[in-house]
């Protein structure tokens, strides 16, 4: 199935709830740290802020409301769906 | 009393309060990381409890046993290599992010390392309506679990007691279920080696870089078709499987009230990472720090300088005239005093930087700056070394260890010494004092503006150098930024103050020792000169102009005259090769020795000094030339040593030394020739 670009974390609208479905990581270029930090499939998240000029994203996720910063390039590996 | 020794490791994710636990555990008996000597641990300390001496090593924080940065590599290597040398691991978990913390916990447990679990910051979890069933957690994980609120010194005594009772548990089974498709290989290796731990074999298959000493296994590795394995894929598999198991545990031990209270962190971040206000605030924070460095430090600096002036006069009056009097009053005291006077400025700067780091604000700065530093081949994380480079390049270079990308880390290491470090302050302060008029521009002094310009010059140069290095250095690995944004914490004001005092003392004794030595050498060569009487071996108590020191300085004049310097400055530049601040000590000594100069403070003497042709020694052109020289020249042996240790490359260390010194010479030559 061909996915629409809006289904990636990098382009997800701000302050809306979404859920991680999986990763687009066929060439294994995605840093493992993303998974280690807890951005796992089925995790619910929200993009809170973004630094100017397409800077890093500020994401809150999971039951513990963990907060991490992620660049758009890394967020592009993560396939998500909207919950609203 | 029967004292025995025990060594324990303090381990956990970054920002879980390890330093706080460490601080309370070790009390006053800690020694803070001595940057010159530390290779593995950031801190080590110790305490005594019930007749037992316990050494605590605070390892850098990590999220997983598989390293993605130098810091984490150091962590994993130490944990695995030294397994036989420590009694156990005290694992600190933050109550608010138990899930993430348990990943690394279980990896360590599966390696068969004895462990105690401490759940820290219970209060924060309670405020959010989260209850943790500690007894259940202990049962699920088969480990001793303690609760703590380290900030209030709660749970520390219990921890000491459990460490004393040796309550570390070593897991006999491996909780991680090795995927079926790889089980065959793992068991095959196990059978043929002496290794008993199947998870150890697994980590060997699933790590690209060698994790510590697993020799019993690694020797057998080549015999198997392991090449078709993709370590990264195995790691991903492991992480996802582990989190699934952790989710089950979390479900059993955590209960949550539905209401959710917004914490201070969430409110603060609305402003602090704001697209506009975030930068304005960061600008003000920096401005406030630099202002404090100059205005707050002014009073103690005056006291110190008055004290040394008094001491020098006192010694001069009390001792009979002669070599000893001259050595003490004109050599050592002014030389050492010239450096001690800058201790308050360095202390204040370092203190603020520690507070920012502790509070959690620094990671917001990384978030804000990443986009702007990337075009220069740097990473958002480079902002920490760059800003702390304004205090001292040595800890700044050490702090690059958390930059994952090798190229970005190397560039950061190479350009950090361009930042205006505190050792340059003494030089800048004196020269600016000499050449910049005491005038004000809309209430801001010209001198303060000049100093600010020097800070900008340093920052600008490091960016430009990065840009050039980005083109030169070959890229290794991909650049990425995945970073935790921890909740804000009240900084450890007292703890940081203690660390700063230690650092300032290190600066005084470190630089002081060198200056003490140089003062004696300089005084000695200024006291003797070529013989005037055929019977003598040398002439003593000569005029400064006739001394050997003047001869040496004059011999390098052809090289430095085009930059506008006289022989005294030549001596200063030569001696300050060891450390920049030595320049000021040398100048103080030289001008104190010069009896030809009129009475007055050293600054006055410097101001009125003239070259043989009647030109002022410290003219505007020479002054600017010196400022540029010290802005660019490497001139710090300790930094060079650290650069070599961190890069493990003579090529880059030498390139940095000659590149910076060359730039310094050319730039000084250029500005002097234009301005003179």
XYZ file of C-alpha atoms in Angstrom:
760
model
C 0.000 0.000 0.000
C 1.344 3.407 -0.906
C 1.301 5.741 2.014
C 0.522 9.353 1.955
C 3.253 11.708 3.159
C 0.995 13.003 5.916
C 1.156 9.578 7.514
C 4.718 10.220 8.637
C 5.586 11.741 11.994
C 7.603 14.509 10.349
C 4.513 16.053 8.828
C 2.013 15.340 11.541
C -0.043 18.358 12.619
C 0.771 19.928 15.948
C -1.244 19.377 19.112
C -3.200 16.469 17.675
C -3.080 12.946 19.014
C -1.575 10.286 16.789
C -0.464 6.709 17.072
C 2.759 5.121 15.849
C 2.144 2.243 13.453
C 5.656 1.223 12.528
C 8.847 2.285 10.835
C 9.975 2.749 7.305
C 13.384 1.363 7.890
C 14.105 -1.011 5.046
C 17.691 0.161 4.554
C 18.279 0.179 8.338
C 19.304 3.819 8.399
C 16.980 4.805 11.225
C 18.900 5.261 14.475
C 18.051 2.527 16.981
C 17.963 5.184 19.626
C 14.487 6.167 18.435
C 13.142 2.795 19.499
C 15.247 2.686 22.654
C 13.800 6.006 23.734
C 10.367 4.426 23.607
C 8.832 5.532 20.307
C 7.337 2.090 19.806
C 4.485 0.855 17.643
C 1.082 1.515 19.256
C 2.450 4.482 21.222
C 0.201 7.522 21.363
C 1.930 10.843 20.831
C 1.449 14.537 20.288
C 3.781 17.002 18.524
C 3.942 19.988 20.854
C 6.456 22.371 19.346
C 8.888 22.728 16.512
C 12.010 24.883 16.377
C 11.953 27.505 13.598
C 13.023 26.863 9.980
C 12.000 23.200 10.115
C 14.068 22.596 13.231
C 13.625 19.613 15.543
C 10.187 18.450 16.690
C 9.242 18.410 20.349
C 7.188 15.281 20.934
C 5.293 14.055 23.954
C 4.390 10.374 23.985
C 3.255 7.358 25.927
C 1.497 6.988 29.252
C 4.470 8.512 30.993
C 4.311 11.642 28.844
C 7.956 11.373 27.955
C 9.285 14.287 25.997
C 11.923 14.078 23.332
C 13.351 16.132 20.508
C 13.617 14.587 17.075
C 14.708 16.039 13.750
C 12.341 15.979 10.798
C 14.735 13.625 9.011
C 14.394 11.049 11.773
C 10.677 11.610 12.131
C 10.346 10.706 8.446
C 11.076 7.059 9.298
C 8.101 6.793 11.597
C 4.723 5.821 10.165
C 1.778 7.160 12.120
C -1.980 7.511 11.998
C -4.242 10.228 13.269
C -6.471 9.461 16.219
C -9.036 12.148 15.721
C 37.832 -1.561 63.415
C 37.773 -4.041 60.628
C 37.481 -2.104 57.390
C 36.895 -3.783 54.106
C 36.574 -2.271 50.682
C 33.745 -2.412 48.266
C 33.250 -0.809 44.902
C 29.829 -0.056 43.478
C 28.659 1.549 40.246
C 25.903 4.097 39.928
C 24.023 3.500 36.705
C 20.899 4.827 35.017
C 19.438 6.844 32.155
C 20.601 10.431 31.814
C 18.777 12.976 34.033
C 17.333 10.533 36.548
C 19.063 12.167 39.498
C 22.223 10.089 39.625
C 24.374 13.049 40.583
C 22.034 13.864 43.444
C 22.153 10.320 44.770
C 25.914 10.350 44.342
C 26.196 13.647 46.131
C 24.205 12.546 49.165
C 25.715 9.085 49.243
C 29.277 10.293 49.305
C 28.649 13.380 51.383
C 31.739 15.453 51.828
C 34.209 12.735 51.012
C 33.812 12.908 47.283
C 36.397 13.945 44.824
C 35.019 15.574 41.737
C 36.143 14.482 38.337
C 39.625 15.629 37.644
C 39.355 16.176 33.942
C 43.000 15.637 33.251
C 43.009 12.174 34.732
C 39.532 10.747 34.300
C 39.141 8.225 31.551
C 35.992 6.351 32.446
C 33.999 7.877 35.219
C 32.637 11.359 35.444
C 32.815 11.217 39.227
C 34.111 8.889 41.812
C 33.804 9.200 45.533
C 33.439 7.209 48.652
C 31.985 6.895 52.113
C 32.298 4.739 55.176
C 29.412 2.822 56.646
C 29.560 0.424 59.598
C 33.287 -0.014 59.234
C 33.138 -0.624 55.538
C 34.722 1.629 52.974
C 32.637 1.944 49.836
C 33.901 3.463 46.619
C 31.192 4.821 44.335
C 31.698 5.332 40.614
C 29.160 7.489 38.825
C 29.079 6.313 35.204
C 27.769 8.464 32.334
C 24.031 7.988 31.718
C 22.841 5.682 28.959
C 19.571 4.346 27.534
C 20.803 0.993 26.380
C 23.766 -1.324 26.544
C 24.350 -0.720 22.836
C 26.294 2.520 22.573
C 25.392 5.264 20.133
C 27.919 7.783 21.409
C 31.374 7.827 22.962
C 29.846 8.428 26.394
C 27.687 5.335 26.098
C 30.588 3.329 24.714
C 32.621 4.206 27.808
C 29.668 3.176 29.933
C 29.157 -0.235 28.309
C 32.837 -1.008 28.199
C 33.347 -0.252 31.854
C 30.249 -2.142 32.930
C 31.244 -5.314 31.111
C 35.047 -5.186 31.301
C 35.262 -4.473 34.997
C 32.564 -6.918 36.046
C 34.925 -8.771 38.373
C 36.180 -5.614 40.039
C 32.981 -4.197 41.491
C 30.505 -5.663 43.945
C 27.394 -4.533 42.162
C 25.381 -1.917 40.346
C 22.987 0.512 41.983
C 20.498 1.235 39.236
C 18.620 4.526 39.508
C 15.192 4.731 37.943
C 13.109 7.873 37.650
C 9.582 7.230 38.895
C 8.112 9.217 36.012
C 9.863 7.236 33.310
C 10.006 3.725 34.672
C 9.306 2.177 31.308
C 12.322 3.646 29.593
C 14.534 2.970 32.583
C 13.662 -0.710 32.754
C 15.089 -1.382 29.285
C 18.676 -0.815 30.372
C 17.969 -2.321 33.787
C 16.954 -5.637 32.274
C 19.891 -5.667 29.901
C 22.280 -5.282 32.824
C 20.396 -7.874 34.838
C 20.577 -10.315 31.937
C 24.337 -9.891 31.748
C 24.446 -11.517 35.165
C 25.562 -8.379 36.984
C 24.511 -8.072 40.663
C 22.080 -5.169 40.979
C 19.931 -3.100 43.372
C 17.112 -0.958 42.031
C 16.389 2.543 43.377
C 13.189 4.298 42.300
C 13.949 7.992 42.587
C 11.705 11.082 42.578
C 8.701 9.248 43.943
C 7.201 12.641 44.866
C 6.957 13.728 41.233
C 5.061 10.562 40.360
C 2.694 11.064 43.283
C 1.980 14.604 42.163
C 0.845 13.165 38.875
C -1.395 10.667 40.602
C 0.810 7.683 39.834
C 1.256 4.964 42.448
C 3.974 2.380 42.134
C 3.611 -0.945 43.893
C 7.181 -1.363 45.067
C 6.701 -4.829 46.540
C 5.180 -6.060 43.310
C 7.956 -4.453 41.273
C 10.527 -6.202 43.424
C 8.764 -9.530 42.902
C 8.402 -9.072 39.141
C 12.027 -8.154 38.646
C 13.424 -10.404 41.346
C 15.543 -7.611 42.773
C 15.760 -5.461 45.909
C 13.856 -2.232 45.222
C 14.280 0.936 47.266
C 12.352 4.167 47.122
C 14.171 7.444 47.271
C 13.732 11.124 46.963
C 17.379 11.929 46.677
C 16.864 15.685 46.580
C 15.511 15.589 50.145
C 18.072 13.011 51.239
C 15.295 10.439 51.614
C 16.154 6.815 51.091
C 19.899 7.356 51.077
C 20.498 5.813 54.483
C 18.436 2.771 53.472
C 20.505 2.492 50.310
C 23.722 2.537 52.341
C 22.307 -0.181 54.525
C 21.313 -2.394 51.606
C 24.719 -1.916 50.012
C 26.281 -2.914 53.314
C 24.057 -5.977 53.588
C 25.128 -6.917 50.083
C 21.537 -7.020 48.869
C 22.589 -7.100 45.236
C 20.831 -9.866 43.381
C 22.278 -11.647 40.437
C 19.768 -13.050 38.026
C 20.271 -16.726 37.231
C 17.959 -16.698 34.270
C 17.862 -14.424 31.257
C 14.598 -12.539 30.947
C 15.097 -11.793 27.283
C 13.655 -14.454 25.084
C 16.143 -14.953 22.267
C 14.275 -15.050 18.947
C 13.750 -18.597 17.704
C 15.588 -18.069 14.434
C 18.821 -17.164 16.247
C 18.553 -19.538 19.158
C 20.385 -22.316 17.356
C 23.428 -20.173 16.732
C 23.515 -18.776 20.266
C 23.371 -22.243 21.821
C 25.961 -23.565 19.427
C 28.379 -20.837 20.506
C 27.524 -21.442 24.151
C 28.333 -25.120 23.867
C 31.707 -24.569 22.313
C 32.846 -21.826 24.637
C 33.174 -21.544 28.370
C 30.610 -18.738 28.404
C 27.496 -19.569 30.386
C 25.424 -16.472 29.810
C 23.358 -16.703 26.646
C 22.530 -12.991 26.660
C 26.239 -12.197 26.486
C 26.495 -14.256 23.333
C 23.466 -12.450 21.982
C 24.919 -8.978 22.631
C 28.000 -10.041 20.765
C 25.942 -10.954 17.723
C 23.843 -7.845 17.919
C 26.450 -5.141 18.387
C 28.496 -3.609 15.603
C 31.107 -2.466 18.018
C 32.778 -4.787 20.433
C 31.151 -4.534 23.856
C 33.888 -5.024 26.369
C 35.822 -8.233 26.900
C 33.883 -11.223 25.741
C 36.938 -13.071 24.616
C 35.805 -16.552 25.480
C 33.066 -16.041 22.967
C 34.661 -13.769 20.421
C 37.437 -16.209 19.577
C 34.871 -18.684 18.417
C 32.914 -16.143 16.441
C 34.704 -16.556 13.132
C 33.829 -20.202 12.951
C 30.218 -19.447 12.369
C 28.309 -17.924 9.600
C 27.586 -14.751 11.499
C 28.206 -12.452 8.591
C 24.642 -12.757 7.403
C 23.392 -11.352 10.708
C 22.544 -7.656 10.764
C 23.398 -6.405 14.269
C 21.119 -3.414 13.972
C 18.138 -5.558 13.122
C 18.828 -7.785 16.122
C 18.997 -4.748 18.384
C 15.671 -3.489 17.115
C 14.162 -6.883 17.670
C 15.522 -7.005 21.187
C 14.305 -3.528 22.106
C 10.777 -4.144 20.856
C 10.532 -7.532 22.566
C 11.851 -6.152 25.813
C 9.404 -3.266 25.778
C 6.541 -5.709 25.269
C 7.619 -7.560 28.401
C 8.147 -4.309 30.295
C 4.624 -3.208 29.378
C 3.280 -6.316 31.098
C 5.261 -5.531 34.264
C 4.198 -1.883 34.215
C 0.561 -2.966 33.985
C 0.964 -4.902 37.235
C 2.848 -2.347 39.296
C 1.487 1.043 38.300
C -1.923 2.429 39.086
C -2.986 5.843 37.977
C -5.621 8.287 38.953
C -7.387 9.715 35.948
C -6.801 13.402 36.652
C -3.635 14.827 35.275
C -2.025 17.855 36.735
C 0.063 20.024 34.463
C 3.566 20.146 35.817
C 5.753 23.207 35.935
C 7.831 21.793 33.083
C 4.907 21.898 30.684
C 4.112 25.489 31.556
C 7.726 26.609 31.331
C 8.298 24.991 27.971
C 5.498 27.013 26.416
C 7.830 29.979 26.724
C 11.313 28.507 26.870
C 11.157 26.629 23.574
C 8.944 29.220 21.883
C 9.896 30.003 18.289
C 10.623 33.595 19.205
C 10.675 34.018 22.967
C 12.823 30.936 23.406
C 15.697 32.666 21.621
C 15.107 35.992 23.336
C 15.304 34.247 26.712
C 18.422 32.311 25.747
C 20.009 35.593 24.663
C 19.119 37.174 27.987
C 20.429 34.198 29.924
C 23.782 34.515 28.167
C 23.810 38.288 28.621
C 23.000 37.926 32.297
C 25.803 35.424 32.789
C 28.390 37.576 31.041
C 27.234 40.689 32.889
C 27.582 38.860 36.210
C 31.022 37.671 35.248
C 32.189 41.258 34.991
C 30.179 43.193 37.513
C 29.776 40.658 40.284
C 33.422 39.721 40.038
C 34.675 43.278 40.225
C 34.659 43.535 44.033
C 36.470 40.318 44.911
C 38.901 41.070 42.115
C 39.739 44.428 43.636
C 40.232 42.852 47.057
C 42.549 40.222 45.683
C 44.572 42.688 43.664
C 44.865 45.079 46.638
C 45.969 42.206 48.829
C 48.774 41.177 46.495
C 49.896 44.781 46.098
C 50.008 45.106 49.868
C 51.817 41.788 50.252
C 54.432 42.753 47.705
C 55.031 46.105 49.442
C 55.095 44.430 52.843
C 57.682 41.857 51.777
C 59.733 44.550 50.090
C 59.786 46.654 53.274
C 60.437 43.786 55.695
C 63.216 41.914 53.914
C 66.665 43.393 53.477
C 67.311 44.556 49.932
C 68.856 41.831 47.808
C 68.047 38.925 45.541
C 65.510 37.238 47.867
C 63.601 40.464 48.340
C 63.572 41.068 44.617
C 62.553 37.505 43.790
C 59.629 37.552 46.226
C 58.391 41.117 45.945
C 58.940 41.610 42.227
C 58.893 38.075 40.861
C 56.664 35.584 42.591
C 54.046 37.717 44.333
C 53.042 39.893 41.366
C 53.218 36.886 39.045
C 50.927 34.684 41.109
C 48.682 37.618 42.070
C 48.184 38.421 38.402
C 46.414 35.076 38.011
C 44.588 34.594 41.296
C 42.792 37.842 40.586
C 40.808 36.122 37.812
C 39.547 33.296 39.989
C 36.215 35.069 40.795
C 35.345 35.566 37.118
C 36.071 31.960 36.262
C 34.130 30.746 39.282
C 31.026 32.780 38.454
C 31.015 31.689 34.817
C 31.405 28.014 35.664
C 28.756 28.196 38.363
C 26.116 29.517 35.985
C 26.962 26.906 33.385
C 26.566 24.109 35.925
C 23.225 25.503 37.070
C 21.936 25.621 33.484
C 23.028 22.056 32.871
C 21.447 20.784 36.114
C 18.139 22.517 35.670
C 17.432 20.789 32.358
C 17.566 24.034 30.406
C 20.596 23.028 28.342
C 18.649 20.360 26.445
C 16.122 23.054 25.440
C 19.003 25.113 24.143
C 20.123 22.116 22.074
C 16.583 21.849 20.699
C 16.570 25.545 19.790
C 20.051 25.638 18.279
C 20.211 22.396 16.303
C 18.783 23.848 13.103
C 21.177 26.803 13.166
C 24.334 24.823 13.837
C 23.738 22.115 11.247
C 24.766 24.149 8.184
C 28.167 24.547 9.840
C 28.686 20.820 10.173
C 27.812 20.930 13.854
C 25.022 19.390 15.892
C 22.591 21.021 18.337
C 24.582 19.219 20.998
C 27.646 21.243 19.965
C 26.142 24.272 21.675
C 27.030 22.794 25.075
C 30.773 22.528 24.343
C 30.699 25.894 22.616
C 29.037 27.681 25.525
C 31.090 25.886 28.158
C 34.147 26.681 26.069
C 33.686 30.214 27.358
C 34.740 28.853 30.742
C 37.404 26.361 29.727
C 38.000 24.293 26.607
C 39.060 21.208 28.554
C 35.725 20.192 30.127
C 34.028 21.525 26.991
C 35.929 19.088 24.790
C 35.141 16.266 27.188
C 31.460 17.122 26.915
C 31.449 16.376 23.174
C 31.267 12.708 24.073
C 27.491 12.664 23.834
C 27.563 13.757 20.175
C 26.782 10.552 18.303
C 28.135 11.476 14.884
C 31.912 11.111 14.605
C 32.389 13.957 12.145
C 30.277 16.426 14.105
C 32.093 15.486 17.261
C 35.524 15.966 15.663
C 34.577 19.384 14.253
C 33.236 20.451 17.639
C 36.464 19.372 19.343
C 38.590 21.235 16.815
C 36.699 24.536 16.927
C 35.843 24.753 20.635
C 39.236 26.309 21.568
C 38.294 29.358 19.490
C 35.615 30.216 22.017
C 36.732 32.902 24.438
C 37.803 30.851 27.443
C 38.414 32.263 30.887
C 42.183 32.065 30.444
C 41.866 34.707 27.734
C 39.994 37.009 30.089
C 43.098 38.135 31.999
C 44.839 38.986 28.732
C 41.798 40.736 27.250
C 41.050 42.635 30.447
C 44.560 44.064 30.667
C 44.884 44.959 27.003
C 41.382 46.427 26.777
C 42.121 48.380 29.943
C 45.225 49.768 28.249
C 43.919 50.709 24.832
C 40.188 51.361 25.095
C 39.206 54.787 26.465
C 37.031 55.048 29.544
C 34.002 56.368 27.665
C 30.377 55.360 27.517
C 28.012 54.728 24.674
C 24.371 55.093 25.807
C 25.357 53.948 29.270
C 27.449 50.966 28.144
C 31.171 51.290 28.585
C 33.425 51.034 25.530
C 35.445 48.477 27.432
C 32.469 46.186 27.953
C 31.622 46.523 24.272
C 35.176 45.689 23.292
C 35.099 42.608 25.462
C 31.777 41.551 23.988
C 33.261 42.000 20.524
C 36.043 39.606 21.500
C 33.464 37.009 22.560
C 31.696 37.415 19.217
C 34.984 37.139 17.386
C 35.622 33.805 19.093
C 32.162 32.482 18.292
C 32.286 33.727 14.701
C 35.708 32.154 14.153
C 34.589 28.797 15.492
C 31.626 28.813 13.099
C 33.826 29.736 10.146
C 36.374 27.092 11.075
C 33.535 24.538 11.298
C 32.409 25.467 7.829
C 35.895 24.824 6.449
C 36.319 21.599 8.414
C 32.935 20.378 7.209
C 34.342 20.423 3.669
C 37.619 18.750 4.659
C 36.580 15.963 7.014
C 35.089 12.842 5.501
C 31.722 11.885 6.880
C 31.342 8.775 8.967
C 27.865 7.648 9.926
C 24.669 9.608 9.650
C 23.905 12.703 11.629
C 20.891 12.477 13.893
C 19.318 14.065 16.910
C 17.150 12.019 19.230
C 17.246 13.601 22.629
C 15.356 13.423 25.874
C 13.851 16.663 27.154
C 13.911 16.048 30.894
C 11.561 17.792 33.274
C 12.980 20.921 34.869
C 14.647 20.416 38.187
C 15.787 22.800 40.858
C 19.557 22.955 40.354
C 21.823 21.672 43.118
C 23.068 25.091 44.186
C 25.248 23.850 47.020
C 26.645 20.874 45.159
C 27.515 22.965 42.125
C 29.095 25.571 44.353
C 31.337 22.905 45.824
C 32.314 21.684 42.367
C 33.038 25.237 41.248
C 35.225 25.888 44.281
C 37.143 22.748 43.403
C 37.532 23.856 39.787
C 38.658 27.348 40.785
C 41.154 25.860 43.172
C 42.404 23.612 40.375
C 42.808 26.695 38.205
C 44.695 28.589 40.879
C 46.981 25.732 41.784
C 47.354 24.527 38.200
C 48.079 27.876 36.601
C 49.635 29.107 39.841
C 52.246 26.372 39.826
C 53.310 27.151 36.279
C 53.370 30.861 36.962
C 55.276 30.347 40.183
C 57.905 28.456 38.225
C 57.999 30.933 35.379
C 58.196 33.859 37.810
C 61.340 32.370 39.268
C 62.873 31.614 35.874
C 61.982 35.023 34.491
C 63.209 36.787 37.585
C 66.454 34.796 37.448
C 67.193 35.695 33.849
C 66.284 39.303 34.464
C 68.562 39.416 37.504
C 71.619 38.223 35.638
C 73.194 39.529 32.447
C 76.342 39.310 30.335
C 79.430 40.019 32.426
C 80.806 43.508 32.467
C 83.853 42.683 34.518
C 86.264 40.088 32.992
C 86.639 38.333 36.345
C 82.906 37.620 36.760
C 81.074 34.694 35.327
C 77.900 36.739 34.897
C 76.788 40.147 36.059
C 74.097 40.171 38.743
C 71.463 42.717 39.718
C 71.656 44.201 36.237
C 69.246 46.651 34.704
C 66.377 44.861 32.999
C 67.514 46.199 29.624
C 70.912 44.514 30.044
C 69.673 41.172 31.314
C 69.758 37.822 29.603
C 65.986 37.933 29.523
C 66.079 41.052 27.381
C 68.627 39.339 25.135
C 66.314 36.360 24.654
C 63.311 38.532 23.992
C 65.261 40.622 21.540
C 66.437 37.541 19.650
C 62.879 36.792 18.578
C 62.112 40.409 17.774
C 62.518 39.948 13.993
C 59.592 37.513 14.087
C 57.322 39.570 16.304
C 58.227 43.142 15.386
C 55.957 43.044 12.291
C 53.081 42.288 14.677
C 53.976 45.408 16.686
C 55.459 43.667 19.730
C 58.579 44.525 21.675
C 60.850 42.026 23.399
C 58.829 42.001 26.636
C 55.740 40.856 24.810
C 57.906 38.354 22.975
C 58.866 36.855 26.314
C 55.186 36.901 27.296
C 54.153 35.050 24.137
C 56.879 32.469 24.572
C 56.040 31.727 28.194
C 52.298 31.767 27.564
C 52.624 28.952 25.096
C 51.933 26.688 28.068
C 48.765 28.563 29.008
C 47.467 31.912 27.818
C 47.047 33.449 31.239
C 50.780 33.074 31.854
C 51.155 36.133 29.604
C 49.677 38.322 32.320
C 51.813 36.774 35.040
C 54.888 37.310 32.882
C 53.949 40.926 32.177
C 53.332 41.572 35.881
C 56.710 40.135 36.748
C 58.525 41.947 33.952
C 57.056 45.345 34.742
C 57.583 44.926 38.481
C 61.228 44.209 37.786
C 61.686 47.255 35.602
C 63.011 49.854 37.969
C 63.330 52.369 35.178
C 59.567 52.573 34.918
C 57.850 55.213 37.058
C 56.173 54.183 40.318
C 52.610 53.018 40.079
C 50.500 49.990 39.352
C 51.564 47.526 36.683
C 48.864 48.825 34.363
C 50.288 52.352 34.713
C 53.760 51.068 34.026
C 52.579 49.250 30.939
C 50.660 52.265 29.743
C 53.640 54.591 29.960
C 56.181 52.159 28.521
C 57.741 53.328 25.272
C 59.773 51.656 22.549
C 63.306 52.972 21.828
C 61.861 55.071 18.994
C 59.547 56.820 21.417
C 56.390 55.027 20.243
C 54.089 53.684 22.927
C 54.564 49.964 23.472
C 50.848 49.441 24.007
C 49.366 51.557 21.259
C 45.908 50.940 19.828
C 47.402 48.992 16.909
C 49.605 46.764 19.086
C 46.756 46.206 21.508
C 44.372 45.038 18.803
C 47.141 42.882 17.380
C 47.656 41.157 20.749
C 43.915 40.699 21.170
C 43.725 38.964 17.800
C 46.766 36.883 18.580
C 45.278 35.558 21.805
C 41.843 35.115 20.244
C 43.212 32.619 17.722
C 46.422 31.050 19.017
C 46.111 27.592 20.566
C 48.502 28.324 23.457
C 47.216 25.822 25.958
C 49.136 22.607 26.460
C 46.385 21.034 28.582
C 43.808 21.525 25.831
C 46.148 19.974 23.290
C 46.562 16.986 25.563
C 42.795 16.573 25.901
C 42.262 16.957 22.155
C 44.759 14.194 21.561
C 43.131 11.962 24.144
C 39.647 12.489 22.729
C 40.572 12.228 19.037
C 43.392 9.701 19.472
C 44.922 11.344 16.428
C 48.219 13.211 16.210
C 47.198 14.407 12.793
C 44.215 16.396 14.052
C 45.949 17.573 17.209
C 48.856 18.979 15.196
C 46.572 20.381 12.510
C 44.724 22.259 15.231
C 47.919 23.554 16.835
C 49.503 24.790 13.621
C 46.256 25.941 12.064
C 45.357 28.099 15.042
C 48.868 29.472 15.584
C 49.238 30.260 11.892
C 45.921 32.043 11.831
C 46.916 33.983 14.956
C 50.148 35.175 13.378
C 48.612 36.172 10.058
C 45.635 37.918 11.656
C 47.801 39.902 14.094
C 50.181 40.879 11.332
C 47.300 42.016 9.179
C 45.518 44.150 11.797
C 48.732 45.737 13.055
C 49.931 46.690 9.587
C 46.549 48.230 8.783
C 46.084 50.090 12.048
C 49.595 51.345 12.752
